[in-house]
Amino acid sequence: MKWYKSWNYLSVDYQTTIGTVADLTQRTWFRNNLRGDAVRLFFSNQYSSEKLEIAGVSVGKMKGGVLTDLQKAAFGGRKELVLQPGESCSSDELALSVKEGEEIVVSCYFEKENVIRAAATTWSCGSWHTSYGSGDQTAETMIAEEKSCGDIYPYIGSAPISCDVVIGLTEIWVRSEQKVVETALFGDSITHMSYYSDQLAELLYERFPGQTVVTNKGYGGNRLLRDASWIPDVDGHGANAGKAGLQRFEGDVYGSSSPEIVCVLEGTNDLMHPYFFKRMEELPETEELSAGMQKLAAMAHQHGSKVMVGTVPPMLEGEYAFGEVGEKRRNEYNSWVLSWDGCDGALNFAEALANPEKKELMAEGLHIGDGLHPNLEGGRTMSKIAYEKCAECIEALLTEK
């Protein structure tokens, strides 16, 4: 028997208050593809300057639309969890039998007021989603007077496209006797928004029930070569886009497990931000992007991972434009990726998402309306590209002695 991740998302450091919670239950449903006899939960207060206090946590599983096997989680024997700034903690082992296709349901009761500045986020809500209810409802099978994340967090609710959040909880692990292959998706907002990762998980979970997991390591606004772009007129000055991909890769991907497969999609913001923020001195040469990706792939190979690299999708016109030189370098970089023998597979997202009559544009119907971020259909298109390579690799890894 071994412990494997069933779910994991990165928390975003918003560097501003997104809302407060008090006398409130957060309930989150997580898609699970593992079969096991025990569960552990991992919590973090990584980015806050104030302590995070959770009065109680319960765990159950959704079976046939009914929440069953509900039980209280403990932390060193205590039901309360208090995390100081920067502190992390795992729950005690929970004797909860789960199997592929069942959702793991985690409820957290925040009795005292907590100021929230960081959260894991999803726009797709396909592999997990959250709702809220007043008071302590951790022992209830149904949330009364359900509220959405947008109701609780004004910062999230005011966004053009609302997302779901989960605070505190960062990982769920299941103890299983089956061999499990993890695929981690690393990238910027195109990965982070989850339209691509959730549908890839759906395809792989159907093909390999109980034997594979997909984890999302996307970070909106992230660049491969440079830290977050400085934005003077917004809260946090744009720092929530994180450290450069090359700097965060090892910690974010290999911090608590070692995925056998890593799919990487970076470069969009490296090429677009210099135009959007009028800092053309930051526009990388094609060779710089290529060298950065070679370094990242080398790190993955040092950890024993197979690495698949995606081509940068199109987006020439509109508010978020690459510009003429940026578009030229995008095409040069993509050609290099497709011919590069230093990775274990190229994922030609650019070709799959392009308008067939004008390949410098993303096809209509495949983006959220900004020409930059794939929507549900765009994510489905991307997932089919990644599925072919990942499924072949997972099959080989599972049959190894």
mmCIF file of C-alpha atoms in Angstrom:
data_model
loop_
_atom_site.group_PDB
_atom_site.id
_atom_site.type_symbol
_atom_site.label_atom_id
_atom_site.label_comp_id
_atom_site.label_asym_id
_atom_site.label_seq_id
_atom_site.Cartn_x
_atom_site.Cartn_y
_atom_site.Cartn_z
ATOM 1 C CA MET A 1 0.000 0.000 0.000
ATOM 2 C CA LYS A 2 1.251 3.493 -0.860
ATOM 3 C CA TRP A 3 -0.030 7.032 -0.513
ATOM 4 C CA TYR A 4 -0.905 8.884 -3.734
ATOM 5 C CA LYS A 5 -2.291 12.302 -4.500
ATOM 6 C CA SER A 6 -5.918 12.289 -5.515
ATOM 7 C CA TRP A 7 -6.179 16.086 -5.828
ATOM 8 C CA ASN A 8 -3.837 19.077 -5.694
ATOM 9 C CA TYR A 9 -4.074 22.716 -6.823
ATOM 10 C CA LEU A 10 -1.737 25.624 -6.182
ATOM 11 C CA SER A 11 -2.921 28.466 -3.962
ATOM 12 C CA VAL A 12 -2.759 31.893 -5.580
ATOM 13 C CA ASP A 13 -1.253 34.700 -3.506
ATOM 14 C CA TYR A 14 -3.621 37.544 -4.400
ATOM 15 C CA GLN A 15 -1.619 40.002 -2.280
ATOM 16 C CA THR A 16 -4.895 41.657 -1.347
ATOM 17 C CA THR A 17 -7.959 40.705 0.688
ATOM 18 C CA ILE A 18 -10.457 38.805 -1.463
ATOM 19 C CA GLY A 19 -13.019 38.489 1.357
ATOM 20 C CA THR A 20 -13.555 37.284 4.910
ATOM 21 C CA VAL A 21 -15.192 34.160 6.312
ATOM 22 C CA ALA A 22 -16.840 33.836 9.739
ATOM 23 C CA ASP A 23 -19.439 31.391 11.086
ATOM 24 C CA LEU A 24 -19.403 29.750 7.677
ATOM 25 C CA THR A 25 -19.003 26.232 6.283
ATOM 26 C CA GLN A 26 -16.988 25.705 3.091
ATOM 27 C CA ARG A 27 -17.941 22.467 1.333
ATOM 28 C CA THR A 28 -15.938 21.257 -1.652
ATOM 29 C CA TRP A 29 -16.545 18.255 -3.895
ATOM 30 C CA PHE A 30 -13.452 16.655 -5.462
ATOM 31 C CA ARG A 31 -13.423 14.183 -8.341
ATOM 32 C CA ASN A 32 -11.481 11.098 -7.270
ATOM 33 C CA ASN A 33 -9.970 8.393 -9.472
ATOM 34 C CA LEU A 34 -8.214 6.317 -6.811
ATOM 35 C CA ARG A 35 -9.282 3.214 -4.933
ATOM 36 C CA GLY A 36 -8.071 3.030 -1.355
ATOM 37 C CA ASP A 37 -8.798 2.464 2.307
ATOM 38 C CA ALA A 38 -7.624 5.736 3.873
ATOM 39 C CA VAL A 39 -7.477 9.477 3.188
ATOM 40 C CA ARG A 40 -5.272 12.344 4.402
ATOM 41 C CA LEU A 41 -5.857 16.070 3.943
ATOM 42 C CA PHE A 42 -3.171 18.733 3.635
ATOM 43 C CA PHE A 43 -3.730 22.374 4.602
ATOM 44 C CA SER A 44 -1.551 25.449 4.157
ATOM 45 C CA ASN A 45 -1.484 29.085 5.238
ATOM 46 C CA GLN A 46 1.442 29.800 2.935
ATOM 47 C CA TYR A 47 0.816 33.397 1.930
ATOM 48 C CA SER A 48 -1.095 35.022 4.763
ATOM 49 C CA SER A 49 0.307 37.392 7.380
ATOM 50 C CA GLU A 50 -2.448 36.294 9.785
ATOM 51 C CA LYS A 51 -3.265 32.919 11.276
ATOM 52 C CA LEU A 52 -5.898 30.692 9.680
ATOM 53 C CA GLU A 53 -8.361 29.129 12.132
ATOM 54 C CA ILE A 54 -10.611 26.236 11.163
ATOM 55 C CA ALA A 55 -12.939 25.097 13.956
ATOM 56 C CA GLY A 56 -13.767 21.737 12.407
ATOM 57 C CA VAL A 57 -13.323 19.607 9.286
ATOM 58 C CA SER A 58 -15.387 16.673 8.072
ATOM 59 C CA VAL A 59 -14.807 14.246 5.207
ATOM 60 C CA GLY A 60 -17.201 11.984 3.370
ATOM 61 C CA LYS A 61 -17.855 10.636 -0.095
ATOM 62 C CA MET A 62 -20.582 11.264 -2.622
ATOM 63 C CA LYS A 63 -22.215 8.049 -3.746
ATOM 64 C CA GLY A 64 -25.293 8.041 -5.965
ATOM 65 C CA GLY A 65 -25.869 11.700 -5.234
ATOM 66 C CA VAL A 66 -25.885 11.096 -1.474
ATOM 67 C CA LEU A 67 -23.162 12.166 0.981
ATOM 68 C CA THR A 68 -22.190 9.099 3.037
ATOM 69 C CA ASP A 69 -19.548 7.921 5.520
ATOM 70 C CA LEU A 70 -19.256 11.400 7.003
ATOM 71 C CA GLN A 71 -16.589 11.639 9.696
ATOM 72 C CA LYS A 72 -14.649 14.303 11.565
ATOM 73 C CA ALA A 73 -11.013 14.933 10.680
ATOM 74 C CA ALA A 74 -8.416 15.394 13.414
ATOM 75 C CA PHE A 75 -5.040 17.095 13.529
ATOM 76 C CA GLY A 76 -2.753 15.533 16.076
ATOM 77 C CA GLY A 77 -5.891 14.342 17.826
ATOM 78 C CA ARG A 78 -7.471 17.809 17.864
ATOM 79 C CA LYS A 79 -10.550 18.798 15.865
ATOM 80 C CA GLU A 80 -9.449 22.430 15.533
ATOM 81 C CA LEU A 81 -6.761 23.471 13.083
ATOM 82 C CA VAL A 82 -4.811 26.684 13.632
ATOM 83 C CA LEU A 83 -2.128 27.535 11.080
ATOM 84 C CA GLN A 84 0.270 30.380 11.696
ATOM 85 C CA PRO A 85 1.495 32.456 8.708
ATOM 86 C CA GLY A 86 3.518 30.239 6.382
ATOM 87 C CA GLU A 87 2.593 27.048 8.239
ATOM 88 C CA SER A 88 1.301 23.792 6.721
ATOM 89 C CA CYS A 89 -0.246 20.695 8.291
ATOM 90 C CA SER A 90 -1.699 17.305 7.393
ATOM 91 C CA SER A 91 -4.669 15.653 9.024
ATOM 92 C CA ASP A 92 -4.453 12.410 10.908
ATOM 93 C CA GLU A 93 -5.191 9.356 8.788
ATOM 94 C CA LEU A 94 -8.897 8.917 8.067
ATOM 95 C CA ALA A 95 -10.246 5.399 7.638
ATOM 96 C CA LEU A 96 -12.385 6.194 4.623
ATOM 97 C CA SER A 97 -12.714 3.668 1.804
ATOM 98 C CA VAL A 98 -13.044 5.318 -1.587
ATOM 99 C CA LYS A 99 -13.021 4.153 -5.169
ATOM 100 C CA GLU A 100 -12.724 5.658 -8.612
ATOM 101 C CA GLY A 101 -15.760 7.659 -9.667
ATOM 102 C CA GLU A 102 -16.722 8.639 -6.123
ATOM 103 C CA GLU A 103 -16.317 12.254 -5.080
ATOM 104 C CA ILE A 104 -14.456 13.070 -1.874
ATOM 105 C CA VAL A 105 -16.329 15.805 -0.009
ATOM 106 C CA VAL A 106 -14.495 18.031 2.479
ATOM 107 C CA SER A 107 -16.294 20.534 4.715
ATOM 108 C CA CYS A 108 -14.485 23.187 6.758
ATOM 109 C CA TYR A 109 -16.145 25.333 9.424
ATOM 110 C CA PHE A 110 -14.701 28.792 10.000
ATOM 111 C CA GLU A 111 -16.140 29.963 13.296
ATOM 112 C CA LYS A 112 -13.954 33.014 13.891
ATOM 113 C CA GLU A 113 -13.379 35.726 11.327
ATOM 114 C CA ASN A 114 -10.577 34.893 8.879
ATOM 115 C CA VAL A 115 -9.238 37.415 6.394
ATOM 116 C CA ILE A 116 -8.562 35.592 3.122
ATOM 117 C CA ARG A 117 -5.734 36.644 0.805
ATOM 118 C CA ALA A 118 -4.934 33.329 -0.924
ATOM 119 C CA ALA A 119 -6.984 30.522 -2.443
ATOM 120 C CA ALA A 120 -6.866 27.707 -4.978
ATOM 121 C CA THR A 121 -9.094 28.625 -7.918
ATOM 122 C CA THR A 122 -10.871 26.895 -10.789
ATOM 123 C CA TRP A 123 -12.998 28.314 -13.590
ATOM 124 C CA SER A 124 -13.999 25.026 -15.180
ATOM 125 C CA CYS A 125 -15.247 23.482 -11.894
ATOM 126 C CA GLY A 126 -15.135 20.060 -13.550
ATOM 127 C CA SER A 127 -12.787 18.298 -11.143
ATOM 128 C CA TRP A 128 -13.838 20.239 -8.037
ATOM 129 C CA HIS A 129 -16.287 22.915 -6.939
ATOM 130 C CA THR A 130 -17.209 24.723 -3.726
ATOM 131 C CA SER A 131 -20.288 26.152 -2.031
ATOM 132 C CA TYR A 132 -20.918 27.748 1.340
ATOM 133 C CA GLY A 133 -23.520 27.681 4.082
ATOM 134 C CA SER A 134 -23.999 29.705 7.259
ATOM 135 C CA GLY A 135 -23.048 28.194 10.608
ATOM 136 C CA ASP A 136 -21.452 24.820 11.295
ATOM 137 C CA GLN A 137 -22.829 22.397 8.715
ATOM 138 C CA THR A 138 -19.882 19.995 8.674
ATOM 139 C CA ALA A 139 -22.091 17.187 10.056
ATOM 140 C CA GLU A 140 -24.950 17.816 7.625
ATOM 141 C CA THR A 141 -25.456 15.803 4.458
ATOM 142 C CA MET A 142 -26.984 18.805 2.678
ATOM 143 C CA ILE A 143 -25.846 22.443 2.796
ATOM 144 C CA ALA A 144 -28.760 24.662 3.780
ATOM 145 C CA GLU A 145 -29.176 28.053 2.073
ATOM 146 C CA GLU A 146 -26.271 27.384 -0.252
ATOM 147 C CA LYS A 147 -24.113 30.341 -1.307
ATOM 148 C CA SER A 148 -21.593 30.591 -4.143
ATOM 149 C CA CYS A 149 -17.960 31.651 -3.957
ATOM 150 C CA GLY A 150 -18.901 34.935 -5.620
ATOM 151 C CA ASP A 151 -21.349 35.621 -2.782
ATOM 152 C CA ILE A 152 -18.599 35.191 -0.185
ATOM 153 C CA TYR A 153 -15.645 36.828 -1.920
ATOM 154 C CA PRO A 154 -16.382 40.229 -3.528
ATOM 155 C CA TYR A 155 -12.990 40.222 -5.249
ATOM 156 C CA ILE A 156 -13.847 36.950 -7.016
ATOM 157 C CA GLY A 157 -17.472 37.894 -7.667
ATOM 158 C CA SER A 158 -16.489 41.101 -9.458
ATOM 159 C CA ALA A 159 -14.329 39.296 -12.035
ATOM 160 C CA PRO A 160 -15.645 39.098 -15.645
ATOM 161 C CA ILE A 161 -15.726 35.312 -15.377
ATOM 162 C CA SER A 162 -16.321 34.067 -11.849
ATOM 163 C CA CYS A 163 -14.396 31.135 -10.445
ATOM 164 C CA ASP A 164 -14.691 28.707 -7.550
ATOM 165 C CA VAL A 165 -12.207 28.773 -4.700
ATOM 166 C CA VAL A 166 -11.144 26.574 -1.836
ATOM 167 C CA ILE A 167 -9.175 28.061 1.033
ATOM 168 C CA GLY A 168 -6.733 26.266 3.309
ATOM 169 C CA LEU A 169 -6.971 22.844 1.681
ATOM 170 C CA THR A 170 -4.226 22.176 -0.884
ATOM 171 C CA GLU A 171 -3.938 18.391 -1.302
ATOM 172 C CA ILE A 172 -5.897 15.153 -0.801
ATOM 173 C CA TRP A 173 -4.038 11.837 -0.615
ATOM 174 C CA VAL A 174 -5.437 8.295 -0.810
ATOM 175 C CA ARG A 175 -3.729 5.086 0.317
ATOM 176 C CA SER A 176 -3.989 2.514 -2.455
ATOM 177 C CA GLU A 177 -2.523 -0.844 -3.370
ATOM 178 C CA GLN A 178 -2.748 -0.068 -7.093
ATOM 179 C CA LYS A 179 0.070 1.448 -9.103
ATOM 180 C CA VAL A 180 -0.748 5.074 -9.886
ATOM 181 C CA VAL A 181 0.768 7.435 -12.491
ATOM 182 C CA GLU A 182 0.576 11.195 -11.894
ATOM 183 C CA THR A 183 0.433 13.698 -14.750
ATOM 184 C CA ALA A 184 1.152 17.304 -13.725
ATOM 185 C CA LEU A 185 0.152 20.188 -15.990
ATOM 186 C CA PHE A 186 2.451 23.205 -15.641
ATOM 187 C CA GLY A 187 1.740 26.586 -17.152
ATOM 188 C CA ASP A 188 -0.023 29.945 -17.022
ATOM 189 C CA SER A 189 -3.716 30.905 -16.981
ATOM 190 C CA ILE A 190 -4.540 28.660 -19.938
ATOM 191 C CA THR A 191 -3.668 25.728 -17.694
ATOM 192 C CA HIS A 192 -4.789 27.343 -14.442
ATOM 193 C CA MET A 193 -8.370 28.017 -15.594
ATOM 194 C CA SER A 194 -8.856 24.218 -15.710
ATOM 195 C CA TYR A 195 -10.880 23.893 -18.918
ATOM 196 C CA TYR A 196 -7.997 21.887 -20.358
ATOM 197 C CA SER A 197 -6.878 19.994 -17.243
ATOM 198 C CA ASP A 198 -10.375 18.927 -16.137
ATOM 199 C CA GLN A 199 -11.222 17.430 -19.505
ATOM 200 C CA LEU A 200 -7.870 15.709 -19.824
ATOM 201 C CA ALA A 201 -8.527 14.170 -16.407
ATOM 202 C CA GLU A 202 -11.955 12.996 -17.574
ATOM 203 C CA LEU A 203 -10.452 11.238 -20.595
ATOM 204 C CA LEU A 204 -7.601 9.646 -18.669
ATOM 205 C CA TYR A 205 -9.777 8.579 -15.721
ATOM 206 C CA GLU A 206 -12.140 6.785 -18.078
ATOM 207 C CA ARG A 207 -9.194 5.003 -19.730
ATOM 208 C CA PHE A 208 -7.288 4.223 -16.507
ATOM 209 C CA PRO A 209 -9.778 3.925 -13.624
ATOM 210 C CA GLY A 210 -7.981 3.818 -10.288
ATOM 211 C CA GLN A 211 -4.537 4.129 -11.857
ATOM 212 C CA THR A 212 -3.868 7.750 -12.791
ATOM 213 C CA VAL A 213 -4.292 11.284 -11.453
ATOM 214 C CA VAL A 214 -4.014 14.704 -13.090
ATOM 215 C CA THR A 215 -2.765 17.648 -11.033
ATOM 216 C CA ASN A 216 -2.955 21.305 -12.070
ATOM 217 C CA LYS A 217 0.163 23.468 -11.557
ATOM 218 C CA GLY A 218 -1.023 26.449 -13.556
ATOM 219 C CA TYR A 219 -0.579 30.021 -12.343
ATOM 220 C CA GLY A 220 -2.427 32.839 -14.108
ATOM 221 C CA GLY A 221 -0.171 35.483 -15.670
ATOM 222 C CA ASN A 222 2.929 33.337 -15.244
ATOM 223 C CA ARG A 223 5.936 33.782 -17.534
ATOM 224 C CA LEU A 224 8.642 31.231 -18.227
ATOM 225 C CA LEU A 225 11.621 33.598 -18.092
ATOM 226 C CA ARG A 226 10.610 36.511 -15.853
ATOM 227 C CA ASP A 227 8.771 37.074 -12.588
ATOM 228 C CA ALA A 228 5.302 38.621 -12.557
ATOM 229 C CA SER A 229 4.890 41.824 -14.547
ATOM 230 C CA TRP A 230 4.732 44.935 -12.344
ATOM 231 C CA ILE A 231 1.273 46.567 -12.605
ATOM 232 C CA PRO A 232 1.242 49.794 -10.558
ATOM 233 C CA ASP A 233 -2.508 50.476 -10.581
ATOM 234 C CA VAL A 234 -3.895 47.186 -9.194
ATOM 235 C CA ASP A 235 -3.939 45.570 -5.776
ATOM 236 C CA GLY A 236 -0.783 43.555 -5.230
ATOM 237 C CA HIS A 237 0.775 45.173 -8.326
ATOM 238 C CA GLY A 238 0.343 41.981 -10.354
ATOM 239 C CA ALA A 239 2.568 39.861 -8.113
ATOM 240 C CA ASN A 240 -0.124 37.149 -8.011
ATOM 241 C CA ALA A 241 1.281 35.929 -11.360
ATOM 242 C CA GLY A 242 4.126 34.396 -9.380
ATOM 243 C CA LYS A 243 7.795 33.789 -9.874
ATOM 244 C CA ALA A 244 9.187 32.934 -13.296
ATOM 245 C CA GLY A 245 8.251 29.441 -14.426
ATOM 246 C CA LEU A 246 11.893 28.408 -14.323
ATOM 247 C CA GLN A 247 12.073 29.510 -10.686
ATOM 248 C CA ARG A 248 8.836 27.967 -9.445
ATOM 249 C CA PHE A 249 8.896 24.758 -11.502
ATOM 250 C CA GLU A 250 10.818 22.503 -9.146
ATOM 251 C CA GLY A 251 8.994 23.556 -5.972
ATOM 252 C CA ASP A 252 5.490 23.648 -7.447
ATOM 253 C CA VAL A 253 5.748 20.409 -9.418
ATOM 254 C CA TYR A 254 7.983 18.310 -7.152
ATOM 255 C CA GLY A 255 7.310 19.810 -3.739
ATOM 256 C CA SER A 256 5.293 16.882 -2.372
ATOM 257 C CA SER A 257 5.370 14.190 -5.067
ATOM 258 C CA SER A 258 7.259 13.276 -8.215
ATOM 259 C CA PRO A 259 4.886 13.079 -11.199
ATOM 260 C CA GLU A 260 5.848 10.595 -13.857
ATOM 261 C CA ILE A 261 4.602 12.898 -16.638
ATOM 262 C CA VAL A 262 4.746 16.701 -16.871
ATOM 263 C CA CYS A 263 2.919 18.648 -19.613
ATOM 264 C CA VAL A 264 4.236 22.203 -20.014
ATOM 265 C CA LEU A 265 2.601 25.184 -21.701
ATOM 266 C CA GLU A 266 4.476 28.452 -21.162
ATOM 267 C CA GLY A 267 5.495 31.374 -23.368
ATOM 268 C CA THR A 268 2.222 33.202 -24.039
ATOM 269 C CA ASN A 269 2.833 35.849 -21.388
ATOM 270 C CA ASP A 270 6.536 36.129 -22.221
ATOM 271 C CA LEU A 271 5.506 37.269 -25.704
ATOM 272 C CA MET A 272 2.325 39.190 -24.879
ATOM 273 C CA HIS A 273 3.188 41.151 -21.707
ATOM 274 C CA PRO A 274 5.899 43.319 -23.317
ATOM 275 C CA TYR A 275 3.278 44.627 -25.758
ATOM 276 C CA PHE A 276 0.412 44.879 -23.285
ATOM 277 C CA PHE A 277 2.458 46.665 -20.604
ATOM 278 C CA LYS A 278 4.633 48.579 -23.101
ATOM 279 C CA ARG A 279 7.919 47.084 -21.944
ATOM 280 C CA MET A 280 9.401 45.957 -25.207
ATOM 281 C CA GLU A 281 12.837 45.498 -23.636
ATOM 282 C CA GLU A 282 11.346 42.394 -21.975
ATOM 283 C CA LEU A 283 10.353 40.708 -25.246
ATOM 284 C CA PRO A 284 12.503 37.558 -25.414
ATOM 285 C CA GLU A 285 14.364 36.361 -28.439
ATOM 286 C CA THR A 286 13.242 32.991 -29.785
ATOM 287 C CA GLU A 287 16.537 31.501 -28.598
ATOM 288 C CA GLU A 288 15.870 32.734 -25.048
ATOM 289 C CA LEU A 289 12.493 30.988 -24.906
ATOM 290 C CA SER A 290 14.003 27.821 -26.349
ATOM 291 C CA ALA A 291 16.891 27.870 -23.875
ATOM 292 C CA GLY A 292 14.466 28.397 -20.989
ATOM 293 C CA MET A 293 12.349 25.432 -22.036
ATOM 294 C CA GLN A 294 15.464 23.278 -22.373
ATOM 295 C CA LYS A 295 16.402 24.112 -18.777
ATOM 296 C CA LEU A 296 12.904 23.261 -17.565
ATOM 297 C CA ALA A 297 12.881 19.953 -19.443
ATOM 298 C CA ALA A 298 16.291 19.105 -18.011
ATOM 299 C CA MET A 299 14.926 19.636 -14.478
ATOM 300 C CA ALA A 300 12.001 17.337 -15.220
ATOM 301 C CA HIS A 301 14.294 14.642 -16.616
ATOM 302 C CA GLN A 302 16.540 14.882 -13.563
ATOM 303 C CA HIS A 303 13.490 13.931 -11.497
ATOM 304 C CA GLY A 304 12.781 10.996 -13.808
ATOM 305 C CA SER A 305 9.693 12.548 -15.425
ATOM 306 C CA LYS A 306 8.611 12.351 -19.029
ATOM 307 C CA VAL A 307 8.035 15.902 -20.279
ATOM 308 C CA MET A 308 5.586 16.978 -22.989
ATOM 309 C CA VAL A 309 5.886 20.556 -24.302
ATOM 310 C CA GLY A 310 3.016 22.536 -25.813
ATOM 311 C CA THR A 311 3.229 25.034 -28.656
ATOM 312 C CA VAL A 312 2.071 28.576 -27.837
ATOM 313 C CA PRO A 313 -1.525 29.130 -29.044
ATOM 314 C CA PRO A 314 -2.382 31.967 -31.450
ATOM 315 C CA MET A 315 -3.570 35.434 -30.436
ATOM 316 C CA LEU A 316 -2.399 38.166 -32.807
ATOM 317 C CA GLU A 317 -5.244 40.698 -32.695
ATOM 318 C CA GLY A 318 -7.237 42.328 -29.921
ATOM 319 C CA GLU A 319 -6.383 43.843 -26.565
ATOM 320 C CA TYR A 320 -3.945 41.053 -25.680
ATOM 321 C CA ALA A 321 -1.848 41.067 -28.841
ATOM 322 C CA PHE A 322 1.565 39.567 -29.497
ATOM 323 C CA GLY A 323 2.434 42.186 -32.118
ATOM 324 C CA GLU A 324 4.265 41.539 -35.372
ATOM 325 C CA VAL A 325 7.643 40.649 -33.843
ATOM 326 C CA GLY A 326 6.047 38.617 -31.059
ATOM 327 C CA GLU A 327 4.005 36.661 -33.596
ATOM 328 C CA LYS A 328 7.128 35.961 -35.629
ATOM 329 C CA ARG A 329 8.912 34.649 -32.540
ATOM 330 C CA ARG A 330 5.879 32.582 -31.534
ATOM 331 C CA ASN A 331 5.990 30.802 -34.869
ATOM 332 C CA GLU A 332 9.758 30.331 -34.668
ATOM 333 C CA TYR A 333 9.498 28.949 -31.133
ATOM 334 C CA ASN A 334 6.632 26.622 -32.078
ATOM 335 C CA SER A 335 8.580 25.265 -35.042
ATOM 336 C CA TRP A 336 11.483 24.591 -32.708
ATOM 337 C CA VAL A 337 9.235 22.735 -30.215
ATOM 338 C CA LEU A 338 7.831 20.513 -32.965
ATOM 339 C CA SER A 339 11.322 19.566 -34.173
ATOM 340 C CA TRP A 340 13.040 19.367 -30.762
ATOM 341 C CA ASP A 341 14.190 15.926 -29.692
ATOM 342 C CA GLY A 342 14.997 16.989 -26.126
ATOM 343 C CA CYS A 343 11.465 16.419 -24.831
ATOM 344 C CA ASP A 344 9.334 13.275 -24.817
ATOM 345 C CA GLY A 345 6.584 14.667 -26.982
ATOM 346 C CA ALA A 346 5.295 17.896 -28.532
ATOM 347 C CA LEU A 347 1.682 18.979 -27.968
ATOM 348 C CA ASN A 348 0.620 21.083 -30.953
ATOM 349 C CA PHE A 349 -1.976 23.248 -29.218
ATOM 350 C CA ALA A 350 -1.278 26.121 -31.629
ATOM 351 C CA GLU A 351 -2.431 24.142 -34.647
ATOM 352 C CA ALA A 352 -5.448 22.659 -32.863
ATOM 353 C CA LEU A 353 -6.755 26.021 -31.594
ATOM 354 C CA ALA A 354 -6.008 28.136 -34.688
ATOM 355 C CA ASN A 355 -8.588 29.585 -37.007
ATOM 356 C CA PRO A 356 -8.145 27.355 -40.096
ATOM 357 C CA GLU A 357 -8.354 30.363 -42.437
ATOM 358 C CA LYS A 358 -6.237 32.738 -40.349
ATOM 359 C CA LYS A 359 -3.864 30.747 -38.200
ATOM 360 C CA GLU A 360 -2.560 33.761 -36.275
ATOM 361 C CA LEU A 361 -5.975 33.920 -34.552
ATOM 362 C CA MET A 362 -7.625 31.510 -32.144
ATOM 363 C CA ALA A 363 -10.702 29.978 -33.742
ATOM 364 C CA GLU A 364 -14.061 31.476 -32.833
ATOM 365 C CA GLY A 365 -15.959 29.292 -30.397
ATOM 366 C CA LEU A 366 -12.767 28.048 -28.763
ATOM 367 C CA HIS A 367 -12.057 31.009 -26.448
ATOM 368 C CA ILE A 368 -13.873 32.906 -23.693
ATOM 369 C CA GLY A 369 -14.248 36.011 -25.873
ATOM 370 C CA ASP A 370 -10.803 37.567 -25.476
ATOM 371 C CA GLY A 371 -9.020 35.579 -28.181
ATOM 372 C CA LEU A 372 -6.531 34.400 -25.559
ATOM 373 C CA HIS A 373 -8.047 31.944 -23.081
ATOM 374 C CA PRO A 374 -9.601 28.712 -24.346
ATOM 375 C CA ASN A 375 -13.141 28.070 -23.119
ATOM 376 C CA LEU A 376 -14.763 24.712 -22.419
ATOM 377 C CA GLU A 377 -14.673 23.721 -26.092
ATOM 378 C CA GLY A 378 -11.128 25.018 -26.458
ATOM 379 C CA GLY A 379 -10.112 23.035 -23.398
ATOM 380 C CA ARG A 380 -11.720 19.947 -24.898
ATOM 381 C CA THR A 381 -9.683 20.492 -28.073
ATOM 382 C CA MET A 382 -6.472 20.794 -26.055
ATOM 383 C CA SER A 383 -7.277 17.764 -23.925
ATOM 384 C CA LYS A 384 -7.583 15.551 -26.993
ATOM 385 C CA ILE A 385 -4.091 16.597 -28.119
ATOM 386 C CA ALA A 386 -2.566 15.886 -24.698
ATOM 387 C CA TYR A 387 -4.541 12.666 -24.217
ATOM 388 C CA GLU A 388 -2.915 10.914 -27.172
ATOM 389 C CA LYS A 389 0.605 11.422 -25.813
ATOM 390 C CA CYS A 390 -0.215 10.967 -22.119
ATOM 391 C CA ALA A 391 -2.282 7.807 -22.545
ATOM 392 C CA GLU A 392 0.500 6.133 -24.497
ATOM 393 C CA CYS A 393 3.013 7.074 -21.815
ATOM 394 C CA ILE A 394 0.770 5.994 -18.907
ATOM 395 C CA GLU A 395 0.116 2.641 -20.585
ATOM 396 C CA ALA A 396 3.848 2.007 -20.845
ATOM 397 C CA LEU A 397 4.520 3.070 -17.246
ATOM 398 C CA LEU A 398 1.745 0.900 -15.829
ATOM 399 C CA THR A 399 3.000 -2.186 -17.641
ATOM 400 C CA GLU A 400 6.574 -1.757 -16.424
ATOM 401 C CA LYS A 401 7.652 -4.336 -13.887
#
